[in-house]
DNA sequence: GCGACAG
DNA sequence: ATCTTGTCGC
């Protein structure tokens, strides 16, 4: 199955495919050092099939931007909770292929294994590219957890029948927690540690935050040029 | 049947 | 996700 063909899948077939991919997930210690970390995100205009995908490259541990790539693509697969990867991975792969240098690890905006079939977008992307990935989501999809204490870096594990699938992390005081889970080829503890090292005073870790700024800028710039949005 | 539901 | 101004709280 190729990502480019995802648009032809029915939700039922997509779910069946996730069940197959699940067999290939590797949650393990990442030994390679992380010199460059990447952040990926997508932006789009409501009701439009045009999607703006981008990947930002940051130097560790400074968190300074050292590169990026972006693409304007199309998607017909709708947003369905639990099947996000089928909608966003194809465009993200296009941006990934355009990168001159690949990061040592990529952070995606969404869940990793904190998913009913352990196939959040971060895990899915990691399997397709065979790259270490971490999922950093702004809201919860799956897993039960207690409210983290209201202090920076307070955390509380997310469970699924006794198994820890992720962690709710208070990345900033007085802000809602973010949900971290390993995607592929990295451990749970490393995922949390890595994300903590990417926090720079904002609720959202730099890789994801910078990626969001990037794709949003690309979208606004294009919307003024896109026929569908210019009235003249 | 009811509530939950990444982006 | 995106649409949007002011406004409450630290």
PDB file of C-alpha atoms (C1' of nucleotides) in Angstrom:
ATOM      1  CA  UNK A   1       0.000   0.000   0.000  1.00  0.00           C
ATOM      2  CA  UNK A   2       1.355   3.409  -0.993  1.00  0.00           C
ATOM      3  CA  UNK A   3       0.430   6.670   0.797  1.00  0.00           C
ATOM      4  CA  UNK A   4      -0.551   8.123  -2.570  1.00  0.00           C
ATOM      5  CA  UNK A   5      -3.330   5.551  -2.708  1.00  0.00           C
ATOM      6  CA  UNK A   6      -4.828   6.317   0.700  1.00  0.00           C
ATOM      7  CA  UNK A   7      -7.475   8.508  -0.872  1.00  0.00           C
ATOM      8  CA  UNK A   8      -9.065   5.420  -2.417  1.00  0.00           C
ATOM      9  CA  UNK A   9      -9.510   3.614   0.894  1.00  0.00           C
ATOM     10  CA  UNK A  10     -12.804   3.392   2.723  1.00  0.00           C
ATOM     11  CA  UNK A  11     -12.678   4.039   6.480  1.00  0.00           C
ATOM     12  CA  UNK A  12     -13.132   0.328   7.052  1.00  0.00           C
ATOM     13  CA  UNK A  13     -10.169  -0.543   4.840  1.00  0.00           C
ATOM     14  CA  UNK A  14      -8.046   2.137   6.504  1.00  0.00           C
ATOM     15  CA  UNK A  15      -8.757   0.599   9.903  1.00  0.00           C
ATOM     16  CA  UNK A  16      -7.847  -2.855   8.612  1.00  0.00           C
ATOM     17  CA  UNK A  17      -4.577  -1.445   7.269  1.00  0.00           C
ATOM     18  CA  UNK A  18      -3.742   0.095  10.650  1.00  0.00           C
ATOM     19  CA  UNK A  19      -4.188  -3.316  12.229  1.00  0.00           C
ATOM     20  CA  UNK A  20      -1.577  -4.684   9.811  1.00  0.00           C
ATOM     21  CA  UNK A  21       0.878  -1.849  10.315  1.00  0.00           C
ATOM     22  CA  UNK A  22       0.632  -2.309  14.058  1.00  0.00           C
ATOM     23  CA  UNK A  23       2.797  -5.427  13.777  1.00  0.00           C
ATOM     24  CA  UNK A  24       5.752  -3.336  12.596  1.00  0.00           C
ATOM     25  CA  UNK A  25       5.845  -0.751  15.385  1.00  0.00           C
ATOM     26  CA  UNK A  26       9.093  -0.558  17.328  1.00  0.00           C
ATOM     27  CA  UNK A  27       9.014   1.341  20.629  1.00  0.00           C
ATOM     28  CA  UNK A  28      12.639   1.092  21.726  1.00  0.00           C
ATOM     29  CA  UNK A  29      15.570   3.129  22.933  1.00  0.00           C
ATOM     30  CA  UNK A  30      16.981   5.502  20.323  1.00  0.00           C
ATOM     31  CA  UNK A  31      20.770   5.394  20.533  1.00  0.00           C
ATOM     32  CA  UNK A  32      21.710   7.893  17.847  1.00  0.00           C
ATOM     33  CA  UNK A  33      22.303  11.461  19.074  1.00  0.00           C
ATOM     34  CA  UNK A  34      19.782  14.083  18.024  1.00  0.00           C
ATOM     35  CA  UNK A  35      21.661  16.946  16.407  1.00  0.00           C
ATOM     36  CA  UNK A  36      18.784  18.092  14.245  1.00  0.00           C
ATOM     37  CA  UNK A  37      15.135  17.651  15.206  1.00  0.00           C
ATOM     38  CA  UNK A  38      12.224  18.209  12.852  1.00  0.00           C
ATOM     39  CA  UNK A  39       8.679  19.449  13.288  1.00  0.00           C
ATOM     40  CA  UNK A  40       5.825  18.706  10.869  1.00  0.00           C
ATOM     41  CA  UNK A  41       2.397  20.247  10.483  1.00  0.00           C
ATOM     42  CA  UNK A  42      -0.404  20.928   8.024  1.00  0.00           C
ATOM     43  CA  UNK A  43      -2.690  23.890   7.448  1.00  0.00           C
ATOM     44  CA  UNK A  44      -5.731  24.312   5.214  1.00  0.00           C
ATOM     45  CA  UNK A  45      -8.760  26.437   4.506  1.00  0.00           C
ATOM     46  CA  UNK A  46     -12.061  25.004   5.669  1.00  0.00           C
ATOM     47  CA  UNK A  47     -14.038  23.374   2.845  1.00  0.00           C
ATOM     48  CA  UNK A  48     -10.971  23.266   0.574  1.00  0.00           C
ATOM     49  CA  UNK A  49      -9.070  20.137  -0.462  1.00  0.00           C
ATOM     50  CA  UNK A  50      -5.882  22.133  -0.771  1.00  0.00           C
ATOM     51  CA  UNK A  51      -3.470  21.409   2.076  1.00  0.00           C
ATOM     52  CA  UNK A  52      -0.248  23.168   3.008  1.00  0.00           C
ATOM     53  CA  UNK A  53       2.293  20.766   4.491  1.00  0.00           C
ATOM     54  CA  UNK A  54       5.619  21.729   5.954  1.00  0.00           C
ATOM     55  CA  UNK A  55       8.572  20.435   7.928  1.00  0.00           C
ATOM     56  CA  UNK A  56      10.902  22.636   9.941  1.00  0.00           C
ATOM     57  CA  UNK A  57      14.457  21.715  10.979  1.00  0.00           C
ATOM     58  CA  UNK A  58      15.871  22.858  14.312  1.00  0.00           C
ATOM     59  CA  UNK A  59      19.381  22.514  15.708  1.00  0.00           C
ATOM     60  CA  UNK A  60      19.663  20.837  19.107  1.00  0.00           C
ATOM     61  CA  UNK A  61      19.813  21.920  21.829  1.00  0.00           C
ATOM     62  CA  UNK A  62      19.566  25.560  20.727  1.00  0.00           C
ATOM     63  CA  UNK A  63      16.246  25.131  18.922  1.00  0.00           C
ATOM     64  CA  UNK A  64      17.288  27.512  16.157  1.00  0.00           C
ATOM     65  CA  UNK A  65      15.763  27.010  12.718  1.00  0.00           C
ATOM     66  CA  UNK A  66      18.298  25.589  10.272  1.00  0.00           C
ATOM     67  CA  UNK A  67      16.084  24.559   7.391  1.00  0.00           C
ATOM     68  CA  UNK A  68      12.599  23.788   6.114  1.00  0.00           C
ATOM     69  CA  UNK A  69      10.472  22.550   3.239  1.00  0.00           C
ATOM     70  CA  UNK A  70       6.842  23.035   2.294  1.00  0.00           C
ATOM     71  CA  UNK A  71       4.420  21.886  -0.369  1.00  0.00           C
ATOM     72  CA  UNK A  72       0.944  22.789  -1.574  1.00  0.00           C
ATOM     73  CA  UNK A  73      -0.945  19.589  -2.180  1.00  0.00           C
ATOM     74  CA  UNK A  74      -4.425  18.073  -2.296  1.00  0.00           C
ATOM     75  CA  UNK A  75      -6.372  15.678  -0.101  1.00  0.00           C
ATOM     76  CA  UNK A  76      -9.738  14.078  -0.600  1.00  0.00           C
ATOM     77  CA  UNK A  77      -9.645  11.775   2.422  1.00  0.00           C
ATOM     78  CA  UNK A  78     -11.834  13.461   5.069  1.00  0.00           C
ATOM     79  CA  UNK A  79     -10.902  14.095   8.663  1.00  0.00           C
ATOM     80  CA  UNK A  80     -12.073  11.150  10.702  1.00  0.00           C
ATOM     81  CA  UNK A  81     -11.017  10.813  14.311  1.00  0.00           C
ATOM     82  CA  UNK A  82      -8.591   7.882  14.464  1.00  0.00           C
ATOM     83  CA  UNK A  83      -7.742   8.028  10.768  1.00  0.00           C
ATOM     84  CA  UNK A  84      -5.897  11.340  10.625  1.00  0.00           C
ATOM     85  CA  UNK A  85      -2.803   9.798   9.042  1.00  0.00           C
ATOM     86  CA  UNK A  86      -4.668   8.835   5.880  1.00  0.00           C
ATOM     87  CA  UNK A  87      -5.526  12.483   5.341  1.00  0.00           C
ATOM     88  CA  UNK A  88      -2.217  14.140   6.257  1.00  0.00           C
ATOM     89  CA  UNK A  89       0.652  11.685   5.699  1.00  0.00           C
ATOM     90  CA  UNK A  90       0.645  11.870   1.873  1.00  0.00           C
ATOM     91  CA  UNK A  91       1.260  15.633   1.801  1.00  0.00           C
ATOM     92  CA  UNK A  92       3.755  15.449   4.667  1.00  0.00           C
ATOM     93  CA  UNK A  93       5.703  12.837   2.717  1.00  0.00           C
ATOM     94  CA  UNK A  94       5.982  15.234  -0.221  1.00  0.00           C
ATOM     95  CA  UNK A  95       7.497  17.838   2.096  1.00  0.00           C
ATOM     96  CA  UNK A  96       9.751  15.168   3.610  1.00  0.00           C
ATOM     97  CA  UNK A  97      11.135  14.183   0.212  1.00  0.00           C
ATOM     98  CA  UNK A  98      11.983  17.805  -0.558  1.00  0.00           C
ATOM     99  CA  UNK A  99      14.218  18.165   2.498  1.00  0.00           C
ATOM    100  CA  UNK A 100      17.907  18.450   1.617  1.00  0.00           C
ATOM    101  CA  UNK A 101      18.822  17.058   5.016  1.00  0.00           C
ATOM    102  CA  UNK A 102      16.683  14.673   7.085  1.00  0.00           C
ATOM    103  CA  UNK A 103      16.338  15.293  10.839  1.00  0.00           C
ATOM    104  CA  UNK A 104      17.469  12.673  13.359  1.00  0.00           C
ATOM    105  CA  UNK A 105      13.934  12.591  14.740  1.00  0.00           C
ATOM    106  CA  UNK A 106      10.614  14.142  13.733  1.00  0.00           C
ATOM    107  CA  UNK A 107       7.849  15.523  15.974  1.00  0.00           C
ATOM    108  CA  UNK A 108       4.339  15.435  14.531  1.00  0.00           C
ATOM    109  CA  UNK A 109       1.234  17.320  15.566  1.00  0.00           C
ATOM    110  CA  UNK A 110      -0.959  14.484  16.841  1.00  0.00           C
ATOM    111  CA  UNK A 111      -0.715  11.162  18.657  1.00  0.00           C
ATOM    112  CA  UNK A 112       1.933   8.458  18.417  1.00  0.00           C
ATOM    113  CA  UNK A 113       0.873   5.147  20.020  1.00  0.00           C
ATOM    114  CA  UNK A 114      -1.737   6.873  22.204  1.00  0.00           C
ATOM    115  CA  UNK A 115      -4.283   5.540  19.737  1.00  0.00           C
ATOM    116  CA  UNK A 116      -6.810   2.693  19.849  1.00  0.00           C
ATOM    117  CA  UNK A 117      -4.716   0.643  17.416  1.00  0.00           C
ATOM    118  CA  UNK A 118      -1.436   2.347  18.365  1.00  0.00           C
ATOM    119  CA  UNK A 119      -1.416   4.057  14.982  1.00  0.00           C
ATOM    120  CA  UNK A 120      -1.529   7.773  15.547  1.00  0.00           C
ATOM    121  CA  UNK A 121      -0.113   9.949  12.756  1.00  0.00           C
ATOM    122  CA  UNK A 122       3.356  10.030  14.328  1.00  0.00           C
ATOM    123  CA  UNK A 123       3.587   6.251  14.441  1.00  0.00           C
ATOM    124  CA  UNK A 124       2.195   5.941  10.930  1.00  0.00           C
ATOM    125  CA  UNK A 125       4.682   8.440   9.499  1.00  0.00           C
ATOM    126  CA  UNK A 126       7.560   6.801  11.338  1.00  0.00           C
ATOM    127  CA  UNK A 127       6.690   3.393   9.893  1.00  0.00           C
ATOM    128  CA  UNK A 128       6.391   4.731   6.359  1.00  0.00           C
ATOM    129  CA  UNK A 129       9.720   6.589   6.474  1.00  0.00           C
ATOM    130  CA  UNK A 130      11.521   4.373   8.994  1.00  0.00           C
ATOM    131  CA  UNK A 131      12.451   7.480  10.963  1.00  0.00           C
ATOM    132  CA  UNK A 132      12.247   7.995  14.751  1.00  0.00           C
ATOM    133  CA  UNK A 133       9.083   9.991  15.530  1.00  0.00           C
ATOM    134  CA  UNK A 134       7.204  11.425  18.504  1.00  0.00           C
ATOM    135  CA  UNK A 135       3.579  12.509  18.684  1.00  0.00           C
ATOM    136  CA  UNK A 136       2.824  15.800  20.469  1.00  0.00           C
ATOM    137  CA  UNK A 137      -0.909  16.549  20.530  1.00  0.00           C
ATOM    138  CA  UNK A 138      -2.840  19.524  21.853  1.00  0.00           C
ATOM    139  CA  UNK A 139      -5.741  17.369  22.971  1.00  0.00           C
ATOM    140  CA  UNK A 140      -6.420  13.802  23.989  1.00  0.00           C
ATOM    141  CA  UNK A 141      -7.636  11.107  21.648  1.00  0.00           C
ATOM    142  CA  UNK A 142      -7.185   7.901  23.583  1.00  0.00           C
ATOM    143  CA  UNK A 143      -6.049   6.792  27.023  1.00  0.00           C
ATOM    144  CA  UNK A 144      -7.260   7.536  30.552  1.00  0.00           C
ATOM    145  CA  UNK A 145      -5.270   9.835  32.805  1.00  0.00           C
ATOM    146  CA  UNK A 146      -5.334  12.026  35.883  1.00  0.00           C
ATOM    147  CA  UNK A 147      -5.037  15.794  35.638  1.00  0.00           C
ATOM    148  CA  UNK A 148      -1.324  16.738  35.915  1.00  0.00           C
ATOM    149  CA  UNK A 149      -0.447  19.109  38.804  1.00  0.00           C
ATOM    150  CA  UNK A 150      -0.428  22.784  37.842  1.00  0.00           C
ATOM    151  CA  UNK A 151       3.327  23.235  37.667  1.00  0.00           C
ATOM    152  CA  UNK A 152       5.761  23.168  34.774  1.00  0.00           C
ATOM    153  CA  UNK A 153       6.650  19.639  33.633  1.00  0.00           C
ATOM    154  CA  UNK A 154       4.179  17.920  35.940  1.00  0.00           C
ATOM    155  CA  UNK A 155       3.105  14.748  34.142  1.00  0.00           C
ATOM    156  CA  UNK A 156       0.620  11.974  34.420  1.00  0.00           C
ATOM    157  CA  UNK A 157       0.577   8.739  32.426  1.00  0.00           C
ATOM    158  CA  UNK A 158      -2.151   7.819  29.958  1.00  0.00           C
ATOM    159  CA  UNK A 159      -3.423   4.253  30.310  1.00  0.00           C
ATOM    160  CA  UNK A 160      -5.153   1.695  28.176  1.00  0.00           C
ATOM    161  CA  UNK A 161      -5.949  -1.375  30.267  1.00  0.00           C
ATOM    162  CA  UNK A 162      -2.911  -0.979  32.490  1.00  0.00           C
ATOM    163  CA  UNK A 163      -0.581  -0.252  29.587  1.00  0.00           C
ATOM    164  CA  UNK A 164       0.942   3.233  29.436  1.00  0.00           C
ATOM    165  CA  UNK A 165       0.397   4.605  25.942  1.00  0.00           C
ATOM    166  CA  UNK A 166       1.422   8.199  26.492  1.00  0.00           C
ATOM    167  CA  UNK A 167       1.777  10.995  28.996  1.00  0.00           C
ATOM    168  CA  UNK A 168      -0.139  14.196  29.681  1.00  0.00           C
ATOM    169  CA  UNK A 169       2.515  16.889  30.169  1.00  0.00           C
ATOM    170  CA  UNK A 170       1.998  20.331  31.686  1.00  0.00           C
ATOM    171  CA  UNK A 171       4.383  22.177  29.391  1.00  0.00           C
ATOM    172  CA  UNK A 172       3.400  25.568  30.828  1.00  0.00           C
ATOM    173  CA  UNK A 173       1.757  26.651  34.083  1.00  0.00           C
ATOM    174  CA  UNK A 174      -1.928  27.550  33.918  1.00  0.00           C
ATOM    175  CA  UNK A 175      -2.212  26.002  30.459  1.00  0.00           C
ATOM    176  CA  UNK A 176      -3.862  22.755  29.452  1.00  0.00           C
ATOM    177  CA  UNK A 177      -1.446  19.833  29.148  1.00  0.00           C
ATOM    178  CA  UNK A 178      -0.101  18.491  25.871  1.00  0.00           C
ATOM    179  CA  UNK A 179      -0.193  14.767  25.076  1.00  0.00           C
ATOM    180  CA  UNK A 180       3.084  13.038  24.324  1.00  0.00           C
ATOM    181  CA  UNK A 181       3.536   9.508  23.005  1.00  0.00           C
ATOM    182  CA  UNK A 182       6.333   7.780  21.098  1.00  0.00           C
ATOM    183  CA  UNK A 183       5.667   7.290  17.437  1.00  0.00           C
ATOM    184  CA  UNK A 184       8.287   4.803  16.290  1.00  0.00           C
ATOM    185  CA  UNK A 185      11.885   3.808  17.097  1.00  0.00           C
ATOM    186  CA  UNK A 186      12.050   5.813  20.335  1.00  0.00           C
ATOM    187  CA  UNK A 187      11.057   4.968  23.921  1.00  0.00           C
ATOM    188  CA  UNK A 188       8.334   6.492  26.072  1.00  0.00           C
ATOM    189  CA  UNK A 189      10.820   8.043  28.508  1.00  0.00           C
ATOM    190  CA  UNK A 190      12.997   9.442  25.736  1.00  0.00           C
ATOM    191  CA  UNK A 191       9.957  10.928  24.037  1.00  0.00           C
ATOM    192  CA  UNK A 192       8.998  12.857  27.147  1.00  0.00           C
ATOM    193  CA  UNK A 193      12.573  13.952  27.825  1.00  0.00           C
ATOM    194  CA  UNK A 194      13.085  15.108  24.248  1.00  0.00           C
ATOM    195  CA  UNK A 195       9.880  17.127  24.216  1.00  0.00           C
ATOM    196  CA  UNK A 196      10.745  18.753  27.533  1.00  0.00           C
ATOM    197  CA  UNK A 197      14.026  19.883  26.001  1.00  0.00           C
ATOM    198  CA  UNK A 198      12.081  21.475  23.155  1.00  0.00           C
ATOM    199  CA  UNK A 199       9.912  23.699  25.386  1.00  0.00           C
ATOM    200  CA  UNK A 200      10.855  27.377  25.190  1.00  0.00           C
ATOM    201  CA  UNK A 201       8.299  29.219  27.296  1.00  0.00           C
ATOM    202  CA  UNK A 202       5.313  28.295  25.173  1.00  0.00           C
ATOM    203  CA  UNK A 203       2.807  25.529  25.700  1.00  0.00           C
ATOM    204  CA  UNK A 204       3.737  23.970  22.346  1.00  0.00           C
ATOM    205  CA  UNK A 205       7.249  22.526  21.833  1.00  0.00           C
ATOM    206  CA  UNK A 206       9.354  24.426  19.275  1.00  0.00           C
ATOM    207  CA  UNK A 207       9.386  21.832  16.477  1.00  0.00           C
ATOM    208  CA  UNK A 208       5.588  21.746  16.266  1.00  0.00           C
ATOM    209  CA  UNK A 209       5.201  25.458  17.029  1.00  0.00           C
ATOM    210  CA  UNK A 210       7.624  26.521  14.301  1.00  0.00           C
ATOM    211  CA  UNK A 211       6.107  24.074  11.827  1.00  0.00           C
ATOM    212  CA  UNK A 212       2.678  25.546  12.510  1.00  0.00           C
ATOM    213  CA  UNK A 213       3.960  29.075  11.904  1.00  0.00           C
ATOM    214  CA  UNK A 214       5.550  27.921   8.652  1.00  0.00           C
ATOM    215  CA  UNK A 215       2.518  26.215   7.115  1.00  0.00           C
ATOM    216  CA  UNK A 216       0.182  28.945   8.243  1.00  0.00           C
ATOM    217  CA  UNK A 217       2.362  31.552   6.531  1.00  0.00           C
ATOM    218  CA  UNK A 218       2.463  29.490   3.353  1.00  0.00           C
ATOM    219  CA  UNK A 219      -1.330  29.154   3.437  1.00  0.00           C
ATOM    220  CA  UNK A 220      -2.010  32.864   3.907  1.00  0.00           C
ATOM    221  CA  UNK A 221       0.438  33.758   1.151  1.00  0.00           C
ATOM    222  CA  UNK A 222      -1.152  31.288  -1.243  1.00  0.00           C
ATOM    223  CA  UNK A 223      -4.755  32.095  -0.379  1.00  0.00           C
ATOM    224  CA  UNK A 224      -4.276  35.551  -1.824  1.00  0.00           C
ATOM    225  CA  UNK A 225      -3.145  33.934  -5.059  1.00  0.00           C
ATOM    226  CA  UNK A 226      -5.418  30.903  -5.112  1.00  0.00           C
ATOM    227  CA  UNK A 227      -8.299  31.348  -7.583  1.00  0.00           C
ATOM    228  CA  UNK A 228     -10.716  29.716  -5.175  1.00  0.00           C
ATOM    229  CA  UNK A 229     -10.104  32.514  -2.673  1.00  0.00           C
ATOM    230  CA  UNK A 230      -9.544  35.642  -4.739  1.00  0.00           C
ATOM    231  CA  UNK A 231     -12.749  37.391  -5.769  1.00  0.00           C
ATOM    232  CA  UNK A 232     -11.190  38.825  -8.935  1.00  0.00           C
TER     233      UNK A 232
ATOM    234  C1'  DG B   1     -28.687   4.137  23.149  1.00  0.00           C
ATOM    235  C1'  DC B   2     -25.223   7.720  25.025  1.00  0.00           C
ATOM    236  C1'  DG B   3     -20.980  10.058  25.211  1.00  0.00           C
ATOM    237  C1'  DA B   4     -16.173  10.756  23.177  1.00  0.00           C
ATOM    238  C1'  DC B   5     -13.938  12.024  19.263  1.00  0.00           C
ATOM    239  C1'  DA B   6      -5.846  13.938  17.209  1.00  0.00           C
ATOM    240  C1'  DG B   7      -6.279  17.743  13.027  1.00  0.00           C
TER     241       DG B   7
ATOM    242  C1'  DA C   1      -8.162  22.658  11.469  1.00  0.00           C
ATOM    243  C1'  DT C   2     -10.221  27.635  10.574  1.00  0.00           C
ATOM    244  C1'  DC C   3     -13.293  31.712  11.535  1.00  0.00           C
ATOM    245  C1'  DT C   4     -12.384  36.106  14.983  1.00  0.00           C
ATOM    246  C1'  DT C   5     -12.310  40.872  19.462  1.00  0.00           C
ATOM    247  C1'  DG C   6     -12.410  41.391  23.373  1.00  0.00           C
ATOM    248  C1'  DT C   7     -11.484  39.894  27.760  1.00  0.00           C
ATOM    249  C1'  DC C   8     -10.384  37.307  32.154  1.00  0.00           C
ATOM    250  C1'  DG C   9      -6.336  35.651  34.744  1.00  0.00           C
ATOM    251  C1'  DC C  10      -1.476  35.079  35.935  1.00  0.00           C
TER     252       DC C  10
END
